[in-house]
Amino acid sequence: MRRRILLSFIIFGFFILVFFLQKMIFVVVHGNVNGGVDGVELWQILYHGLSLDMSMSGYLTVIPLFLLIASVWSSSKLLARIFDVYFGLILSVVVVVTVIDIMLYTHWGFHLDSTVLLYLRNMKGVFAGISGFEIFVGVSAIVVFAFFLCSGYAFTVRNILFGLSSTLRYRVRTSFVLALLTGALFLPIRGGITVSTMNVGHAYFSDRMFLNHAAINPLFNFMYSLGKSDYFATQYRFYDRSEAQQTFNILHEKGEDVVIPRLLHTDRPNIILFLLESFSYDVAVDSVIAPNMCRLAREGVMFDNFYANSFRTDRGLVSVISGYPAHPTAAVIKYPRKTETLPAIPKSLKHVGYVNQTMYYGGDIKFANMRSYFIGACGIPDIVSDEDFPIGERLTKWGAPDRMLLNRVYRDLTEKTQDVPFLKIILTLSSHEPFEVPTRIFDVPFLNSVNYTDECIGEFVDRLKAVGLWDNTLIIFVADHAMQAYPQGSGNYEKVRFKIPMIWAGGVVKKPVVIHDYGSQNDLAATLLSQLRIDYSDYTFSKDMLNPQSRKFSFYSYVNGFCMMDSSGVFMYDNNRQKALEQTGNPDLEKHSKAFFQMMYDDLGNRNGGLEIRKQRGGK
């Protein structure tokens, strides 16, 4: 009996040691580029992350304890072989999750979660952002880590297993004690007997977000995200529904008899909407890195306090085109039933004569449900993607680079009869990892990729001017999100990671102007449609940035938190920690941001055909 009891504790402790090793590898790989980690901080990481490690170890120890109970009554050698299979599977999962998590953290700035499942539907897209060297290192790490863990299992758990006796004198007593130990796993799994159950917030202890991330058990984080409910309308209850709704309505008051400044010469320009992959604001306005973007900003309308709603392309697309803010724990694009109920700029434009609409992307349009969104929600059946380019032009892992993409757009505009006004949406890709571009000016690959895309845009604009297409066209440049891995060392929640450019250019722009008011991607829809004198009441979360009576604020969400800011202050809140990370200036921002965030989830939960929130605000 004693050997079996001892073995149960060894198994539990073995998994904890595995997770300790996991954390130390994470710190070694990412510590130097995230401010460094000293001995005291490493101890704090291990200590504060222990609760999640114990919880995950408890889950993984349940089946081995049941097998130990069975070994009291049957052949222990047979069960030992079952142990081999179980530990082989579990350790394989731990190794793969650990290595993938470490690799993705470089690009994402947060731990592996259920978001990855959306991208796994298209393996080509997943690996397109990873270099061959990274894949080699990752595979090598998997092999080495797996060998190390399997050796540890063989020298500890397996040796004791094969020494167990199957002829016990006190079988009932042994089984009862082991059953009690199995039941006792409820405590570490749940995190004690308090009201609060185990969640990733238990590992948070520092104002340095990287230290909190290092303390989180990536396997627990992944399983926790899988288990989160899709009943979105029940999540994030800061206020009762009527109070949140009232506050939300205040944020979107339009005023009466308001005169909106007009930026354009015409209400029906041709429109080309550029969604620029990963274009951070500071990079896009650097005259050395992006001279053409800077030139267009000087010639047109520059919004210099503009922010992405989120950190991924799938979320950014919906924010820009549907005026719908991004939810940190769910990508609405993965729910076609919901996206089909969303408003969309292409649908609004089609009602007023913009029947000529095309979506251009050099990559795989099926990636991350984009095809479903553009066809079902936007009503754009005319899509040009990687399959429409000759193999010789698909020069990168993602597909056709931006020069090939813009050459195709230009040919279509000049060689095909174009009904006007038209709408063309262009999603670039060359500034996505692994930054496969011919430019080699800067030491940072990302900066080379931005410079290359900027060069392609400059050539495209000059060609439009040469053939007269510039004169009656509005070109909108907006990033899908900022580059999350640049600059290094910044937390994934910090404002620099979300500030992006938005520039309106083209012959229809009246005069150069800089808009200093705060706004986010979801505000583009209302702002554009207002300039075109088109009703935008269906865009519940979008506001006209040029309306002098509207609230001017930016809002974005990160992993599991959010930030609202305006000229009066900032409020940034982390849901895992249930604590403000930054709070300056106007105290009302706390209530405003929490109400806005709560209503986002109310809307997502109720968006299955019946648009409850929109109807409450008088939308059609």
Coordinates of C-alpha atoms in Angstrom, one line a residue:
M1 CA 0.0 0.0 0.0
R2 CA 2.8 2.4 0.9
R3 CA 4.4 2.1 -2.5
R4 CA 1.2 2.9 -4.3
I5 CA 0.5 5.9 -2.0
L6 CA 4.1 7.1 -2.6
L7 CA 3.7 6.6 -6.3
S8 CA 0.6 8.7 -6.3
F9 CA 2.5 11.6 -4.8
I10 CA 5.4 11.1 -7.2
I11 CA 3.1 11.2 -10.2
F12 CA 1.6 14.5 -9.0
G13 CA 5.0 15.9 -8.2
F14 CA 6.4 14.7 -11.5
F15 CA 3.9 16.8 -13.5
I16 CA 4.6 19.9 -11.3
L17 CA 8.3 19.5 -12.1
V18 CA 7.5 19.2 -15.8
F19 CA 5.6 22.5 -15.6
F20 CA 8.5 24.2 -13.6
L21 CA 10.8 23.1 -16.4
Q22 CA 8.3 24.5 -18.9
K23 CA 8.4 27.9 -17.2
M24 CA 12.1 28.1 -17.0
I25 CA 12.5 27.3 -20.7
F26 CA 9.9 30.0 -21.5
V27 CA 11.9 32.5 -19.4
V28 CA 15.2 31.6 -21.0
V29 CA 13.8 32.0 -24.5
H30 CA 11.8 35.2 -23.9
G31 CA 13.3 36.8 -20.8
N32 CA 16.1 38.9 -22.4
V33 CA 13.8 40.7 -24.9
N34 CA 11.2 41.4 -22.2
G35 CA 13.2 43.3 -19.7
G36 CA 15.2 40.4 -18.2
V37 CA 14.3 38.1 -15.2
D38 CA 16.4 38.0 -12.1
G39 CA 16.6 35.2 -9.5
V40 CA 13.9 36.8 -7.2
E41 CA 11.5 37.2 -10.1
L42 CA 12.1 33.6 -11.3
W43 CA 11.2 32.4 -7.8
Q44 CA 8.0 34.6 -7.9
I45 CA 7.1 33.2 -11.3
L46 CA 7.4 29.6 -10.0
Y47 CA 5.6 30.4 -6.8
H48 CA 2.7 32.3 -8.2
G49 CA 2.3 29.9 -11.1
L50 CA 2.2 26.9 -8.7
S51 CA -1.6 27.0 -8.2
L52 CA -2.2 26.6 -12.0
D53 CA 0.5 23.9 -12.1
M54 CA -1.1 22.0 -9.2
S55 CA -4.5 22.3 -10.9
M56 CA -3.2 20.9 -14.2
S57 CA -1.2 18.3 -12.4
G58 CA -4.4 17.3 -10.5
Y59 CA -6.3 16.8 -13.8
L60 CA -3.5 14.7 -15.2
T61 CA -3.1 12.6 -12.1
V62 CA -6.7 11.5 -11.9
I63 CA -6.5 8.7 -14.4
P64 CA -3.2 7.3 -13.1
L65 CA -4.8 7.1 -9.6
F66 CA -7.7 5.2 -11.0
L67 CA -5.2 2.8 -12.7
L68 CA -3.4 2.4 -9.3
I69 CA -6.7 1.4 -7.7
A70 CA -7.2 -1.1 -10.5
S71 CA -3.7 -2.4 -10.0
V72 CA -4.8 -3.6 -6.5
W73 CA -7.1 -6.1 -8.1
S74 CA -5.4 -7.0 -11.4
S75 CA -2.0 -7.5 -13.0
S76 CA 0.2 -4.5 -12.3
K77 CA 2.4 -5.3 -15.3
L78 CA -0.6 -4.9 -17.7
L79 CA -1.5 -1.7 -16.1
A80 CA 2.1 -0.5 -16.3
R81 CA 1.9 -0.8 -20.0
I82 CA -1.3 1.2 -20.0
F83 CA 0.6 3.8 -17.9
D84 CA 3.2 3.9 -20.7
V85 CA 0.5 4.7 -23.3
Y86 CA -1.1 7.3 -21.1
F87 CA 2.1 9.1 -20.2
G88 CA 3.3 8.9 -23.8
L89 CA 0.2 10.7 -25.0
I90 CA 0.1 13.3 -22.1
L91 CA 3.8 14.1 -22.4
S92 CA 3.5 14.4 -26.2
V93 CA 0.7 17.0 -25.7
V94 CA 2.7 18.8 -23.0
V95 CA 5.8 18.9 -25.3
V96 CA 4.0 20.1 -28.4
V97 CA 1.9 22.7 -26.5
T98 CA 5.1 24.0 -24.8
V99 CA 7.1 24.4 -28.0
I100 CA 4.3 25.9 -30.0
D101 CA 3.4 28.3 -27.2
I102 CA 7.0 29.5 -27.0
M103 CA 7.2 30.0 -30.7
L104 CA 3.9 31.8 -31.0
Y105 CA 4.6 34.1 -28.1
T106 CA 7.3 35.7 -30.1
H107 CA 4.7 36.8 -32.7
W108 CA 1.5 37.1 -30.6
G109 CA 2.7 38.3 -27.2
F110 CA 0.3 36.0 -25.3
H111 CA -0.1 32.3 -24.6
L112 CA -1.6 29.7 -26.8
D113 CA -5.3 29.6 -26.5
S114 CA -8.4 28.4 -28.4
T115 CA -7.8 31.1 -31.1
V116 CA -5.3 28.8 -32.7
L117 CA -8.1 26.3 -33.6
L118 CA -9.5 28.8 -36.0
Y119 CA -6.3 29.0 -37.9
L120 CA -5.6 25.2 -37.8
R121 CA -8.3 24.8 -40.4
N122 CA -5.8 26.0 -42.8
M123 CA -2.3 24.6 -42.0
K124 CA -0.7 26.4 -44.9
G125 CA -1.8 29.7 -43.4
V126 CA -0.6 28.8 -39.9
F127 CA 3.0 27.9 -41.0
A128 CA 3.2 30.7 -43.6
G129 CA 4.2 33.1 -40.8
I130 CA 7.0 30.9 -39.5
S131 CA 10.4 30.7 -41.1
G132 CA 12.0 27.4 -42.1
F133 CA 14.7 28.0 -39.4
E134 CA 12.0 28.4 -36.8
I135 CA 10.3 25.2 -37.9
F136 CA 13.6 23.3 -37.7
V137 CA 14.3 24.7 -34.2
G138 CA 10.8 23.9 -33.1
V139 CA 10.9 20.3 -34.3
S140 CA 14.4 19.9 -32.8
A141 CA 13.1 21.3 -29.5
I142 CA 10.1 18.9 -29.5
V143 CA 12.4 15.9 -30.0
V144 CA 14.9 17.0 -27.3
F145 CA 12.2 18.0 -24.8
A146 CA 10.2 14.8 -25.4
F147 CA 13.3 12.6 -24.9
F148 CA 14.1 14.4 -21.6
L149 CA 10.6 14.1 -20.2
C150 CA 10.2 10.4 -21.2
S151 CA 13.6 9.7 -19.6
G152 CA 12.3 11.4 -16.4
Y153 CA 9.2 9.3 -16.5
A154 CA 11.2 6.1 -17.0
F155 CA 13.5 6.7 -14.1
T156 CA 10.8 7.7 -11.7
V157 CA 7.2 6.5 -12.3
R158 CA 7.9 3.5 -14.5
N159 CA 10.6 2.0 -12.3
I160 CA 8.2 2.0 -9.3
L161 CA 5.3 0.7 -11.4
F162 CA 7.1 -2.5 -12.4
G163 CA 8.0 -3.1 -8.8
L164 CA 4.4 -3.1 -7.5
S165 CA 3.1 -6.3 -6.1
S166 CA -0.3 -7.6 -7.2
T167 CA -0.7 -9.8 -4.1
L168 CA -1.8 -7.4 -1.5
R169 CA -3.1 -8.3 1.9
Y170 CA -5.2 -5.3 2.5
R171 CA -6.8 -4.7 -0.9
V172 CA -10.0 -3.0 0.3
R173 CA -8.1 -0.7 2.6
T174 CA -5.6 0.2 -0.1
S175 CA -8.3 0.9 -2.6
F176 CA -10.1 3.1 -0.1
V177 CA -7.0 5.2 0.7
L178 CA -6.3 5.6 -3.0
A179 CA -9.9 6.6 -3.6
L180 CA -9.6 9.3 -0.9
L181 CA -6.4 10.6 -2.6
T182 CA -8.2 10.7 -5.9
G183 CA -11.0 12.7 -4.3
A184 CA -8.5 15.0 -2.7
L185 CA -7.3 16.1 -6.1
F186 CA -10.5 18.1 -6.2
L187 CA -8.8 20.7 -4.0
P188 CA -5.8 21.6 -6.3
I189 CA -7.9 21.2 -9.4
R190 CA -10.5 23.7 -8.2
G191 CA -8.1 25.8 -6.3
G192 CA -9.4 25.2 -2.8
I193 CA -12.9 25.5 -1.3
T194 CA -13.5 29.2 -1.7
V195 CA -16.1 30.7 -4.0
S196 CA -13.5 31.5 -6.6
T197 CA -12.6 28.6 -8.9
M198 CA -9.2 28.2 -10.6
N199 CA -8.5 30.5 -13.5
V200 CA -5.5 32.1 -15.1
G201 CA -5.8 35.2 -13.0
H202 CA -4.5 33.2 -10.0
A203 CA -1.0 33.4 -11.6
Y204 CA -1.0 37.2 -11.9
F205 CA 1.3 39.0 -9.4
S206 CA 3.3 41.8 -11.1
D207 CA 2.8 45.0 -12.9
R208 CA 5.2 43.6 -15.5
M209 CA 2.8 41.6 -17.7
F210 CA 5.6 39.4 -19.0
L211 CA 6.2 38.1 -15.5
N212 CA 2.5 37.2 -15.2
H213 CA 2.6 35.5 -18.6
A214 CA 5.7 33.5 -17.5
A215 CA 3.8 32.3 -14.4
I216 CA 0.8 31.0 -16.4
N217 CA 0.7 27.3 -17.2
P218 CA 0.3 27.2 -21.0
L219 CA -1.6 23.9 -21.0
F220 CA -4.0 25.1 -18.4
N221 CA -4.4 28.4 -20.3
F222 CA -5.3 26.4 -23.5
M223 CA -7.7 24.1 -21.8
Y224 CA -9.3 27.0 -19.9
S225 CA -9.9 28.9 -23.1
L226 CA -11.5 25.8 -24.7
G227 CA -13.9 25.6 -21.8
K228 CA -15.1 29.1 -21.9
S229 CA -18.8 29.4 -22.6
D230 CA -20.2 30.6 -25.9
Y231 CA -23.1 32.2 -24.0
F232 CA -21.5 35.5 -24.4
A233 CA -24.4 37.6 -23.1
T234 CA -23.8 36.2 -19.7
Q235 CA -20.2 37.2 -19.5
Y236 CA -18.5 40.3 -18.1
R237 CA -21.4 41.6 -15.9
F238 CA -20.1 44.9 -14.6
Y239 CA -23.5 46.6 -14.3
D240 CA -27.1 45.6 -14.6
R241 CA -28.3 45.6 -18.2
S242 CA -30.3 48.9 -18.1
E243 CA -27.4 50.8 -16.5
A244 CA -24.9 49.5 -19.0
Q245 CA -27.3 50.3 -21.9
Q246 CA -27.8 53.8 -20.7
T247 CA -24.1 54.5 -20.4
F248 CA -23.5 53.0 -23.8
N249 CA -26.1 55.2 -25.4
I250 CA -24.4 58.3 -23.9
L251 CA -21.2 57.3 -25.6
H252 CA -23.0 57.2 -29.0
E253 CA -25.1 60.3 -28.9
K254 CA -25.1 62.1 -32.2
G255 CA -26.7 65.4 -31.3
E256 CA -29.4 67.2 -33.4
D257 CA -29.1 69.6 -36.3
V258 CA -25.3 69.0 -36.4
V259 CA -23.2 70.2 -39.2
I260 CA -20.7 67.6 -40.2
P261 CA -17.4 68.9 -41.8
R262 CA -17.1 67.7 -45.3
L263 CA -13.8 66.2 -46.4
L264 CA -14.7 65.2 -49.9
H265 CA -15.7 67.0 -53.1
T266 CA -18.4 64.3 -53.9
D267 CA -20.8 62.0 -52.2
R268 CA -20.1 59.1 -54.7
P269 CA -16.4 58.7 -55.2
N270 CA -14.8 55.5 -56.3
I271 CA -13.4 53.9 -53.2
I272 CA -10.3 51.8 -52.7
L273 CA -9.9 50.5 -49.2
F274 CA -6.4 49.3 -48.3
L275 CA -6.1 47.0 -45.2
L276 CA -2.4 47.2 -44.5
E277 CA -1.0 44.1 -42.8
S278 CA 0.6 45.0 -39.4
F279 CA 1.3 48.6 -40.2
S280 CA 2.1 50.2 -36.8
Y281 CA 1.6 54.0 -36.6
D282 CA 5.2 54.9 -35.7
V283 CA 6.5 52.9 -38.6
A284 CA 3.9 54.2 -41.1
V285 CA 4.7 57.8 -40.4
D286 CA 8.5 57.4 -40.5
S287 CA 9.6 59.2 -43.7
V288 CA 12.6 56.9 -44.1
I289 CA 10.7 53.7 -43.7
A290 CA 7.5 54.7 -45.4
P291 CA 8.1 57.8 -47.5
N292 CA 5.0 57.3 -49.7
M293 CA 2.6 56.9 -46.8
C294 CA 4.1 60.1 -45.3
R295 CA 3.6 61.9 -48.6
L296 CA 0.0 60.7 -48.9
A297 CA -0.6 61.7 -45.3
R298 CA 0.6 65.3 -46.1
E299 CA -1.6 65.5 -49.2
G300 CA -4.7 64.0 -47.6
V301 CA -6.5 63.5 -44.3
M302 CA -4.4 62.0 -41.5
F303 CA -6.0 60.6 -38.3
D304 CA -3.2 60.7 -35.8
N305 CA -5.0 59.2 -32.7
F306 CA -6.4 56.1 -34.3
Y307 CA -6.2 52.6 -32.8
A308 CA -6.8 49.1 -33.9
N309 CA -9.6 47.3 -32.0
S310 CA -7.5 44.1 -31.6
F311 CA -4.4 42.2 -32.4
R312 CA -5.3 39.8 -35.2
T313 CA -6.3 40.2 -38.9
D314 CA -9.6 38.3 -38.5
R315 CA -10.8 40.7 -35.8
G316 CA -9.4 43.8 -37.6
L317 CA -11.3 43.0 -40.8
V318 CA -14.6 42.9 -39.0
S319 CA -13.9 46.0 -37.0
V320 CA -13.0 48.0 -40.1
I321 CA -15.7 46.7 -42.5
S322 CA -18.6 46.1 -40.1
G323 CA -17.8 48.7 -37.5
Y324 CA -17.8 46.0 -34.9
P325 CA -15.3 46.0 -32.0
A326 CA -13.2 43.0 -31.4
H327 CA -13.9 40.6 -28.5
P328 CA -10.7 39.4 -26.8
T329 CA -12.0 35.9 -26.0
A330 CA -13.8 35.2 -29.2
A331 CA -13.4 36.0 -32.9
V332 CA -16.9 36.7 -34.3
I333 CA -15.7 35.7 -37.8
K334 CA -15.7 32.1 -36.7
Y335 CA -19.5 32.3 -36.3
P336 CA -21.0 32.7 -39.7
R337 CA -24.5 32.9 -38.3
K338 CA -23.5 35.9 -36.3
T339 CA -21.4 37.7 -39.0
E340 CA -24.2 37.4 -41.5
T341 CA -26.3 39.6 -39.2
L342 CA -23.6 42.3 -39.1
P343 CA -23.8 45.4 -41.1
A344 CA -21.0 45.9 -43.6
I345 CA -19.7 48.9 -45.6
P346 CA -20.0 46.9 -48.9
K347 CA -23.7 46.1 -48.3
S348 CA -24.4 49.8 -47.3
L349 CA -22.7 51.0 -50.5
K350 CA -24.4 48.5 -52.7
H351 CA -27.8 50.1 -51.8
V352 CA -26.7 53.4 -53.2
G353 CA -25.2 52.1 -56.5
Y354 CA -21.9 50.6 -55.6
V355 CA -22.6 47.3 -57.4
N356 CA -19.0 47.0 -58.7
Q357 CA -17.2 45.5 -55.7
T358 CA -14.1 43.3 -55.5
M359 CA -12.0 41.9 -52.7
Y360 CA -8.3 41.4 -53.4
Y361 CA -5.9 39.3 -51.4
G362 CA -2.7 37.6 -52.5
G363 CA -3.1 34.8 -49.9
D364 CA -5.6 32.1 -49.1
I365 CA -9.0 33.8 -48.7
K366 CA -10.4 30.7 -46.9
F367 CA -8.0 31.3 -44.0
A368 CA -9.7 32.1 -40.7
N369 CA -13.2 32.1 -42.3
M370 CA -12.4 35.2 -44.4
R371 CA -14.2 33.9 -47.4
S372 CA -17.4 33.2 -45.4
Y373 CA -17.2 36.7 -44.1
F374 CA -16.7 38.5 -47.4
I375 CA -19.4 36.6 -49.2
G376 CA -21.9 36.0 -46.4
A377 CA -21.6 39.2 -44.4
C378 CA -20.3 41.7 -47.0
G379 CA -22.0 40.4 -50.0
I380 CA -18.9 40.4 -52.2
P381 CA -18.9 37.4 -54.5
D382 CA -16.0 38.7 -56.7
I383 CA -12.9 37.7 -54.8
V384 CA -9.4 37.6 -56.1
S385 CA -7.0 35.5 -54.0
D386 CA -3.9 33.3 -54.3
E387 CA -5.6 30.8 -56.6
D388 CA -6.1 33.6 -59.2
F389 CA -2.4 34.2 -59.5
P390 CA 0.0 32.1 -61.7
I391 CA 2.2 29.9 -59.6
G392 CA 5.2 31.9 -60.7
E393 CA 3.7 35.0 -59.0
R394 CA 3.1 33.2 -55.7
L395 CA 6.6 34.0 -54.5
T396 CA 6.1 33.8 -50.7
K397 CA 4.7 31.4 -48.2
W398 CA 1.6 33.5 -47.8
G399 CA 1.0 33.8 -51.6
A400 CA 1.4 36.6 -54.1
P401 CA 3.5 39.5 -52.7
D402 CA 2.1 43.0 -52.7
R403 CA 3.7 44.1 -56.0
M404 CA 2.0 41.3 -57.8
L405 CA -1.3 42.0 -56.0
L406 CA -1.3 45.7 -56.9
N407 CA -0.3 44.9 -60.4
R408 CA -3.4 42.7 -60.7
V409 CA -5.6 45.5 -59.2
Y410 CA -4.2 48.0 -61.6
R411 CA -4.8 45.7 -64.6
D412 CA -8.3 45.1 -63.6
L413 CA -9.0 48.8 -63.2
T414 CA -7.5 49.7 -66.6
E415 CA -8.2 46.7 -68.8
K416 CA -11.7 45.8 -67.7
T417 CA -14.8 48.0 -68.0
Q418 CA -15.5 49.3 -64.5
D419 CA -19.0 50.4 -63.6
V420 CA -18.7 53.5 -61.3
P421 CA -18.8 54.2 -58.6
F422 CA -16.8 51.1 -57.5
L423 CA -15.5 49.6 -54.3
K424 CA -12.2 47.7 -54.2
I425 CA -10.9 46.2 -50.9
I426 CA -7.2 45.3 -50.8
L427 CA -5.7 43.3 -48.0
T428 CA -1.9 43.3 -48.2
L429 CA 0.3 40.5 -46.9
S430 CA 4.0 41.2 -47.5
S431 CA 4.5 42.9 -44.1
H432 CA 3.4 39.6 -42.4
E433 CA 5.9 37.2 -40.8
P434 CA 8.3 35.9 -42.2
F435 CA 8.6 39.2 -44.1
E436 CA 9.7 37.7 -47.4
V437 CA 10.5 40.8 -49.4
P438 CA 13.4 41.8 -51.7
T439 CA 14.2 45.0 -49.7
R440 CA 17.3 44.8 -47.5
I441 CA 17.7 48.3 -46.1
F442 CA 17.1 47.9 -42.4
D443 CA 18.4 45.5 -39.8
V444 CA 14.8 44.6 -38.7
P445 CA 13.0 42.4 -41.2
F446 CA 9.6 43.9 -40.4
L447 CA 10.8 47.4 -41.3
N448 CA 12.1 46.1 -44.7
S449 CA 8.6 44.6 -45.3
V450 CA 6.9 47.9 -44.5
N451 CA 9.3 49.7 -46.8
Y452 CA 8.6 47.3 -49.6
T453 CA 4.8 47.6 -49.3
D454 CA 5.1 51.3 -49.1
E455 CA 7.1 51.3 -52.3
C456 CA 4.4 49.2 -54.0
I457 CA 1.7 51.6 -52.8
G458 CA 3.7 54.6 -54.1
E459 CA 4.0 53.0 -57.6
F460 CA 0.3 52.1 -57.6
V461 CA -0.8 55.6 -56.7
D462 CA 1.5 57.1 -59.4
R463 CA 0.0 54.8 -62.0
L464 CA -3.6 55.8 -61.0
K465 CA -2.7 59.5 -61.3
A466 CA -1.1 58.9 -64.8
V467 CA -4.3 57.3 -66.2
G468 CA -6.8 59.7 -64.5
L469 CA -8.3 57.2 -62.0
W470 CA -7.0 59.3 -59.1
D471 CA -9.3 62.2 -59.7
N472 CA -12.6 60.7 -58.7
T473 CA -11.3 58.2 -56.2
L474 CA -11.0 58.0 -52.4
I475 CA -8.2 55.8 -51.2
I476 CA -8.4 54.8 -47.5
F477 CA -5.3 53.3 -45.9
V478 CA -5.8 51.6 -42.5
A479 CA -3.9 48.8 -40.8
D480 CA -5.6 45.6 -39.8
H481 CA -3.6 45.8 -36.6
A482 CA -0.2 46.9 -35.4
M483 CA 2.8 44.7 -35.4
Q484 CA 2.6 42.8 -32.1
A485 CA 6.2 41.8 -32.0
Y486 CA 7.5 45.3 -32.6
P487 CA 9.0 47.1 -30.8
Q488 CA 10.4 44.3 -28.7
G489 CA 9.8 44.5 -25.0
S490 CA 6.4 46.2 -25.1
G491 CA 3.6 44.4 -23.3
N492 CA 0.8 43.1 -25.5
Y493 CA -1.6 45.4 -23.8
E494 CA 0.3 48.6 -24.3
K495 CA -1.0 51.4 -26.4
V496 CA 1.9 51.4 -28.8
R497 CA 0.9 47.9 -29.8
F498 CA -2.5 49.2 -31.0
K499 CA -1.9 52.6 -32.5
I500 CA -2.2 52.4 -36.3
P501 CA -2.4 54.9 -39.2
M502 CA -5.5 55.9 -41.0
I503 CA -5.1 58.1 -44.1
W504 CA -7.6 59.3 -46.6
A505 CA -6.1 60.3 -50.0
G506 CA -7.2 60.7 -53.6
G507 CA -8.4 63.4 -55.9
V508 CA -11.8 63.8 -54.1
V509 CA -10.1 65.0 -50.9
K510 CA -10.8 68.7 -50.5
K511 CA -7.6 69.7 -48.7
P512 CA -4.9 68.3 -46.4
V513 CA -6.0 68.1 -42.8
V514 CA -4.9 66.3 -39.6
I515 CA -7.7 64.9 -37.4
H516 CA -6.5 64.8 -33.8
D517 CA -9.7 63.3 -32.3
Y518 CA -9.5 59.8 -30.9
G519 CA -11.1 56.9 -32.8
S520 CA -10.8 53.2 -33.5
Q521 CA -11.2 50.9 -36.5
N522 CA -14.9 50.4 -35.7
D523 CA -15.4 54.1 -36.2
L524 CA -14.4 54.1 -39.9
A525 CA -17.8 52.8 -41.0
A526 CA -19.9 55.6 -39.5
T527 CA -17.3 58.2 -40.5
L528 CA -17.1 57.1 -44.1
L529 CA -20.9 56.6 -44.6
S530 CA -21.6 59.9 -43.0
Q531 CA -19.3 61.6 -45.5
L532 CA -21.2 59.8 -48.3
R533 CA -24.5 60.9 -46.7
I534 CA -25.6 57.3 -46.1
D535 CA -27.5 56.1 -43.1
Y536 CA -25.3 54.3 -40.6
S537 CA -27.8 53.6 -37.8
D538 CA -27.2 49.8 -38.1
Y539 CA -23.6 50.3 -37.0
T540 CA -24.4 50.1 -33.3
F541 CA -20.7 50.4 -32.2
S542 CA -19.5 52.9 -34.8
K543 CA -19.5 56.7 -34.4
D544 CA -18.8 59.5 -36.8
M545 CA -15.4 60.9 -35.8
L546 CA -16.2 64.2 -37.6
N547 CA -19.5 64.8 -35.7
P548 CA -18.7 67.7 -33.3
Q549 CA -21.3 66.4 -30.9
S550 CA -20.1 62.8 -30.7
R551 CA -17.8 61.4 -28.0
K552 CA -14.3 61.1 -29.3
F553 CA -12.7 58.0 -27.8
S554 CA -10.6 55.0 -28.8
F555 CA -11.2 51.5 -27.6
Y556 CA -9.3 48.3 -28.0
S557 CA -9.2 44.9 -26.4
Y558 CA -6.2 42.6 -25.8
V559 CA -6.0 38.9 -24.7
N560 CA -8.5 39.3 -21.8
G561 CA -8.6 43.0 -21.1
F562 CA -9.5 46.4 -22.7
C563 CA -8.6 50.0 -22.9
M564 CA -10.5 53.2 -23.5
M565 CA -8.8 56.5 -24.0
D566 CA -9.6 60.1 -25.1
S567 CA -8.1 63.5 -24.7
S568 CA -9.1 63.5 -21.0
G569 CA -7.4 60.3 -19.9
V570 CA -6.9 56.5 -20.1
F571 CA -8.5 53.5 -18.4
M572 CA -7.0 50.1 -19.0
Y573 CA -8.4 47.0 -17.3
D574 CA -7.3 43.4 -17.1
N575 CA -10.1 40.9 -16.6
N576 CA -7.8 38.2 -15.4
R577 CA -6.4 40.3 -12.6
Q578 CA -9.7 42.2 -12.2
K579 CA -7.6 45.3 -11.8
A580 CA -6.9 48.5 -13.6
L581 CA -3.4 48.5 -15.3
E582 CA -3.6 52.2 -16.0
Q583 CA -6.1 54.9 -14.9
T584 CA -5.4 58.5 -15.5
G585 CA -7.5 61.6 -15.9
N586 CA -11.2 61.4 -16.3
P587 CA -12.7 58.9 -13.8
D588 CA -15.8 58.4 -15.9
L589 CA -13.7 56.4 -18.3
E590 CA -13.9 53.4 -16.0
K591 CA -17.7 53.2 -16.2
H592 CA -17.8 54.1 -19.9
S593 CA -15.2 51.5 -20.9
K594 CA -16.8 48.7 -18.7
A595 CA -20.2 49.4 -20.1
F596 CA -18.9 49.5 -23.6
F597 CA -17.2 46.1 -23.1
Q598 CA -20.2 44.6 -21.5
M599 CA -22.5 45.7 -24.3
M600 CA -20.0 44.1 -26.8
Y601 CA -20.6 40.7 -25.2
D602 CA -24.4 41.3 -24.9
D603 CA -24.6 42.1 -28.6
L604 CA -22.4 39.1 -29.5
G605 CA -24.6 36.8 -27.4
N606 CA -27.8 38.1 -28.8
R607 CA -26.7 38.2 -32.5
N608 CA -28.4 35.2 -33.9
G609 CA -30.8 36.9 -36.2
G610 CA -32.5 39.1 -33.6
L611 CA -30.5 42.2 -33.1
E612 CA -31.7 43.2 -29.6
I613 CA -29.3 46.0 -28.9
R614 CA -29.6 47.6 -32.3
K615 CA -33.4 47.6 -32.0
Q616 CA -33.2 49.2 -28.6
R617 CA -31.3 52.1 -30.1
G618 CA -33.8 52.5 -32.9
G619 CA -31.9 50.7 -35.7
K620 CA -33.6 49.0 -38.6

